[in-house]
């Protein structure tokens, strides 16, 4: 699928997923994380999960193969005053 085509509408179509609830459910299982945990969001899309992670104190990097999705992520994260590292790569290209 070419995600560049749907990037601008992606959040509208996926608005039913509650990233805050998702993290609230899994983070208790990760109690041994360092004080300033790192996160790599593979297939970060428009950055919704990264935004939630940064709001919880994570230092995030995001990887996505779609430059349009990354543009949307950059806009969203910048508007929230969040600084993250975004990489346009397919997952097999990530070292």
Short mmCIF file of N, CA and C in Angstrom, two decimals:
data_model
loop_
_atom_site.label_atom_id
_atom_site.label_comp_id
_atom_site.label_asym_id
_atom_site.label_seq_id
_atom_site.Cartn_x
_atom_site.Cartn_y
_atom_site.Cartn_z
N UNK A 1 0.84 -1.18 0.00
CA UNK A 1 0.00 0.00 0.00
C UNK A 1 0.88 1.24 0.00
N UNK A 2 0.50 2.23 -0.76
CA UNK A 2 1.22 3.49 -0.83
C UNK A 2 0.62 4.44 0.21
N UNK A 3 1.27 4.54 1.36
CA UNK A 3 0.75 5.36 2.45
C UNK A 3 0.88 6.85 2.17
N UNK A 4 1.71 7.25 1.21
CA UNK A 4 1.79 8.66 0.85
C UNK A 4 0.42 9.19 0.43
N UNK A 5 -0.35 8.36 -0.25
CA UNK A 5 -1.65 8.76 -0.77
C UNK A 5 -2.65 9.04 0.35
N UNK A 6 -2.58 8.30 1.45
CA UNK A 6 -3.58 8.44 2.51
C UNK A 6 -3.06 9.19 3.74
N UNK A 7 -1.85 9.70 3.68
CA UNK A 7 -1.22 10.30 4.86
C UNK A 7 -2.05 11.41 5.49
N UNK A 8 -2.58 12.30 4.69
CA UNK A 8 -3.32 13.45 5.23
C UNK A 8 -4.64 13.05 5.88
N UNK A 9 -5.19 11.92 5.53
CA UNK A 9 -6.45 11.47 6.10
C UNK A 9 -6.29 10.31 7.09
N UNK A 10 -5.07 9.86 7.29
CA UNK A 10 -4.82 8.67 8.10
C UNK A 10 -5.38 8.80 9.52
N UNK A 11 -5.13 9.92 10.18
CA UNK A 11 -5.61 10.09 11.55
C UNK A 11 -7.14 10.07 11.62
N UNK A 12 -7.77 10.65 10.64
CA UNK A 12 -9.24 10.67 10.64
C UNK A 12 -9.80 9.25 10.54
N UNK A 13 -9.18 8.41 9.72
CA UNK A 13 -9.65 7.04 9.55
C UNK A 13 -9.29 6.14 10.72
N UNK A 14 -8.27 6.51 11.49
CA UNK A 14 -7.83 5.69 12.61
C UNK A 14 -8.09 6.35 13.96
N UNK A 15 -9.05 7.23 14.01
CA UNK A 15 -9.32 7.98 15.23
C UNK A 15 -9.87 7.11 16.36
N UNK A 16 -10.28 5.90 16.08
CA UNK A 16 -10.83 5.03 17.12
C UNK A 16 -9.80 4.36 18.00
N UNK A 17 -8.53 4.45 17.64
CA UNK A 17 -7.49 3.79 18.44
C UNK A 17 -7.04 4.73 19.54
N UNK A 18 -7.10 4.27 20.78
CA UNK A 18 -6.75 5.08 21.94
C UNK A 18 -5.32 4.77 22.37
N UNK A 19 -4.37 5.58 21.90
CA UNK A 19 -2.96 5.35 22.21
C UNK A 19 -2.67 5.51 23.69
N UNK A 20 -3.34 6.44 24.37
CA UNK A 20 -3.14 6.63 25.81
C UNK A 20 -3.55 5.38 26.57
N UNK A 21 -4.68 4.81 26.23
CA UNK A 21 -5.14 3.59 26.88
C UNK A 21 -4.20 2.43 26.59
N UNK A 22 -3.76 2.33 25.35
CA UNK A 22 -2.81 1.29 24.95
C UNK A 22 -1.55 1.33 25.81
N UNK A 23 -0.97 2.53 25.95
CA UNK A 23 0.25 2.65 26.76
C UNK A 23 -0.03 2.40 28.23
N UNK A 24 -1.17 2.84 28.72
CA UNK A 24 -1.52 2.60 30.12
C UNK A 24 -1.61 1.11 30.43
N UNK A 25 -1.97 0.34 29.44
CA UNK A 25 -2.07 -1.12 29.62
C UNK A 25 -0.73 -1.84 29.54
N UNK A 26 0.20 -1.34 28.70
CA UNK A 26 1.45 -2.09 28.53
C UNK A 26 2.60 -1.57 29.39
N UNK A 27 2.60 -0.30 29.73
CA UNK A 27 3.74 0.24 30.49
C UNK A 27 3.93 -0.40 31.86
N UNK A 28 2.88 -0.81 32.56
CA UNK A 28 3.12 -1.50 33.85
C UNK A 28 3.98 -2.76 33.71
N UNK A 29 3.97 -3.39 32.55
CA UNK A 29 4.78 -4.57 32.31
C UNK A 29 6.25 -4.22 32.04
N UNK A 30 6.51 -2.94 31.88
CA UNK A 30 7.86 -2.48 31.58
C UNK A 30 8.42 -1.64 32.73
N UNK A 31 8.16 -2.08 33.93
CA UNK A 31 8.53 -1.32 35.13
C UNK A 31 10.04 -1.13 35.28
N UNK A 32 10.84 -1.95 34.66
CA UNK A 32 12.29 -1.86 34.81
C UNK A 32 12.95 -0.94 33.79
N UNK A 33 12.18 -0.09 33.14
CA UNK A 33 12.75 0.84 32.17
C UNK A 33 13.63 1.86 32.88
N UNK A 34 14.66 2.36 32.21
CA UNK A 34 15.48 3.41 32.80
C UNK A 34 14.65 4.68 33.04
N UNK A 35 15.20 5.58 33.83
CA UNK A 35 14.47 6.80 34.18
C UNK A 35 14.11 7.63 32.94
N UNK A 36 14.99 7.70 31.96
CA UNK A 36 14.72 8.42 30.71
C UNK A 36 14.70 7.39 29.59
N UNK A 37 13.59 6.66 29.45
CA UNK A 37 13.55 5.57 28.46
C UNK A 37 13.57 6.06 27.02
N UNK A 38 14.13 5.22 26.18
CA UNK A 38 14.18 5.45 24.74
C UNK A 38 13.10 4.61 24.07
N UNK A 39 12.58 5.11 22.96
CA UNK A 39 11.60 4.35 22.20
C UNK A 39 11.86 4.53 20.72
N UNK A 40 11.77 3.45 19.98
CA UNK A 40 11.83 3.47 18.53
C UNK A 40 10.48 3.02 18.02
N UNK A 41 9.79 3.90 17.35
CA UNK A 41 8.47 3.59 16.80
C UNK A 41 8.66 3.19 15.33
N UNK A 42 8.60 1.90 15.07
CA UNK A 42 8.77 1.35 13.73
C UNK A 42 7.44 1.42 12.99
N UNK A 43 7.41 2.15 11.90
CA UNK A 43 6.16 2.37 11.19
C UNK A 43 5.36 3.44 11.93
N UNK A 44 6.02 4.53 12.28
CA UNK A 44 5.44 5.55 13.16
C UNK A 44 4.28 6.31 12.53
N UNK A 45 4.13 6.23 11.22
CA UNK A 45 3.01 6.90 10.58
C UNK A 45 2.97 8.38 10.89
N UNK A 46 1.83 8.86 11.37
CA UNK A 46 1.65 10.28 11.64
C UNK A 46 2.11 10.70 13.03
N UNK A 47 2.73 9.79 13.76
CA UNK A 47 3.34 10.15 15.03
C UNK A 47 2.45 10.14 16.25
N UNK A 48 1.26 9.59 16.17
CA UNK A 48 0.34 9.61 17.32
C UNK A 48 0.90 8.87 18.53
N UNK A 49 1.47 7.70 18.31
CA UNK A 49 2.05 6.94 19.43
C UNK A 49 3.28 7.67 19.96
N UNK A 50 4.08 8.23 19.08
CA UNK A 50 5.27 8.97 19.52
C UNK A 50 4.87 10.17 20.37
N UNK A 51 3.82 10.86 20.01
CA UNK A 51 3.35 11.99 20.79
C UNK A 51 2.99 11.55 22.20
N UNK A 52 2.26 10.47 22.30
CA UNK A 52 1.87 9.95 23.61
C UNK A 52 3.09 9.51 24.41
N UNK A 53 4.04 8.87 23.76
CA UNK A 53 5.26 8.43 24.44
C UNK A 53 6.07 9.62 24.96
N UNK A 54 6.21 10.65 24.14
CA UNK A 54 6.99 11.82 24.60
C UNK A 54 6.29 12.51 25.76
N UNK A 55 4.98 12.51 25.76
CA UNK A 55 4.25 13.11 26.87
C UNK A 55 4.43 12.31 28.16
N UNK A 56 4.87 11.08 28.04
CA UNK A 56 5.14 10.23 29.20
C UNK A 56 6.63 10.16 29.53
N UNK A 57 7.43 11.02 28.89
CA UNK A 57 8.84 11.12 29.23
C UNK A 57 9.81 10.31 28.39
N UNK A 58 9.33 9.67 27.34
CA UNK A 58 10.21 8.90 26.47
C UNK A 58 10.94 9.81 25.49
N UNK A 59 12.16 9.44 25.18
CA UNK A 59 12.93 10.06 24.11
C UNK A 59 12.69 9.18 22.88
N UNK A 60 12.03 9.73 21.87
CA UNK A 60 11.55 8.90 20.75
C UNK A 60 12.25 9.18 19.43
N UNK A 61 12.36 8.12 18.66
CA UNK A 61 12.73 8.18 17.26
C UNK A 61 11.65 7.42 16.49
N UNK A 62 11.38 7.87 15.29
CA UNK A 62 10.37 7.20 14.48
C UNK A 62 10.90 6.89 13.10
N UNK A 63 10.48 5.73 12.59
CA UNK A 63 10.87 5.28 11.25
C UNK A 63 9.60 4.98 10.47
N UNK A 64 9.55 5.46 9.24
CA UNK A 64 8.43 5.13 8.36
C UNK A 64 8.93 5.22 6.92
N UNK A 65 8.37 4.41 6.06
CA UNK A 65 8.77 4.41 4.66
C UNK A 65 8.07 5.50 3.86
N UNK A 66 7.06 6.13 4.44
CA UNK A 66 6.29 7.14 3.74
C UNK A 66 6.73 8.54 4.15
N UNK A 67 7.25 9.29 3.21
CA UNK A 67 7.67 10.67 3.52
C UNK A 67 6.47 11.55 3.86
N UNK A 68 5.33 11.28 3.25
CA UNK A 68 4.12 12.05 3.56
C UNK A 68 3.64 11.79 4.99
N UNK A 69 3.73 10.54 5.44
CA UNK A 69 3.37 10.22 6.82
C UNK A 69 4.32 10.92 7.77
N UNK A 70 5.60 10.94 7.44
CA UNK A 70 6.57 11.62 8.29
C UNK A 70 6.35 13.12 8.31
N UNK A 71 5.94 13.70 7.19
CA UNK A 71 5.62 15.12 7.17
C UNK A 71 4.47 15.41 8.14
N UNK A 72 3.45 14.56 8.12
CA UNK A 72 2.32 14.72 9.03
C UNK A 72 2.78 14.54 10.48
N UNK A 73 3.66 13.58 10.73
CA UNK A 73 4.19 13.36 12.08
C UNK A 73 4.97 14.58 12.55
N UNK A 74 5.80 15.11 11.67
CA UNK A 74 6.59 16.29 12.03
C UNK A 74 5.68 17.46 12.40
N UNK A 75 4.64 17.69 11.60
CA UNK A 75 3.69 18.77 11.89
C UNK A 75 3.02 18.55 13.24
N UNK A 76 2.55 17.35 13.49
CA UNK A 76 1.84 17.04 14.73
C UNK A 76 2.77 17.19 15.94
N UNK A 77 3.95 16.64 15.86
CA UNK A 77 4.88 16.68 16.98
C UNK A 77 5.41 18.09 17.21
N UNK A 78 5.67 18.82 16.15
CA UNK A 78 6.13 20.21 16.28
C UNK A 78 5.06 21.09 16.92
N UNK A 79 3.82 20.91 16.49
CA UNK A 79 2.71 21.69 17.05
C UNK A 79 2.56 21.45 18.55
N UNK A 80 2.94 20.25 19.00
CA UNK A 80 2.86 19.91 20.43
C UNK A 80 4.12 20.32 21.18
N UNK A 81 5.09 20.91 20.47
CA UNK A 81 6.34 21.33 21.11
C UNK A 81 7.26 20.18 21.44
N UNK A 82 7.11 19.09 20.71
CA UNK A 82 7.88 17.87 20.95
C UNK A 82 9.03 17.75 19.96
N UNK A 83 10.18 17.37 20.46
CA UNK A 83 11.34 17.17 19.61
C UNK A 83 11.62 15.67 19.50
N UNK A 84 11.60 15.17 18.29
CA UNK A 84 11.88 13.75 18.04
C UNK A 84 12.76 13.64 16.80
N UNK A 85 13.25 12.44 16.57
CA UNK A 85 14.06 12.16 15.39
C UNK A 85 13.24 11.28 14.47
N UNK A 86 13.03 11.71 13.23
CA UNK A 86 12.25 10.96 12.25
C UNK A 86 13.14 10.53 11.10
N UNK A 87 12.98 9.27 10.66
CA UNK A 87 13.79 8.72 9.57
C UNK A 87 12.88 8.12 8.51
N UNK A 88 13.12 8.47 7.26
CA UNK A 88 12.36 7.89 6.16
C UNK A 88 13.13 6.69 5.64
N UNK A 89 12.72 5.51 6.08
CA UNK A 89 13.38 4.26 5.70
C UNK A 89 12.34 3.13 5.75
N UNK A 90 12.55 2.13 4.93
CA UNK A 90 11.76 0.92 5.11
C UNK A 90 12.44 0.14 6.24
N UNK A 91 11.71 -0.65 6.94
CA UNK A 91 12.27 -1.33 8.12
C UNK A 91 13.50 -2.18 7.82
N UNK A 92 13.57 -2.89 6.68
CA UNK A 92 14.80 -3.65 6.42
C UNK A 92 16.05 -2.78 6.26
N UNK A 93 15.85 -1.47 6.00
CA UNK A 93 16.98 -0.57 5.83
C UNK A 93 17.49 0.00 7.14
N UNK A 94 16.78 -0.23 8.23
CA UNK A 94 17.15 0.34 9.53
C UNK A 94 18.28 -0.49 10.13
N UNK A 95 19.35 0.19 10.52
CA UNK A 95 20.50 -0.48 11.13
C UNK A 95 20.33 -0.55 12.63
#
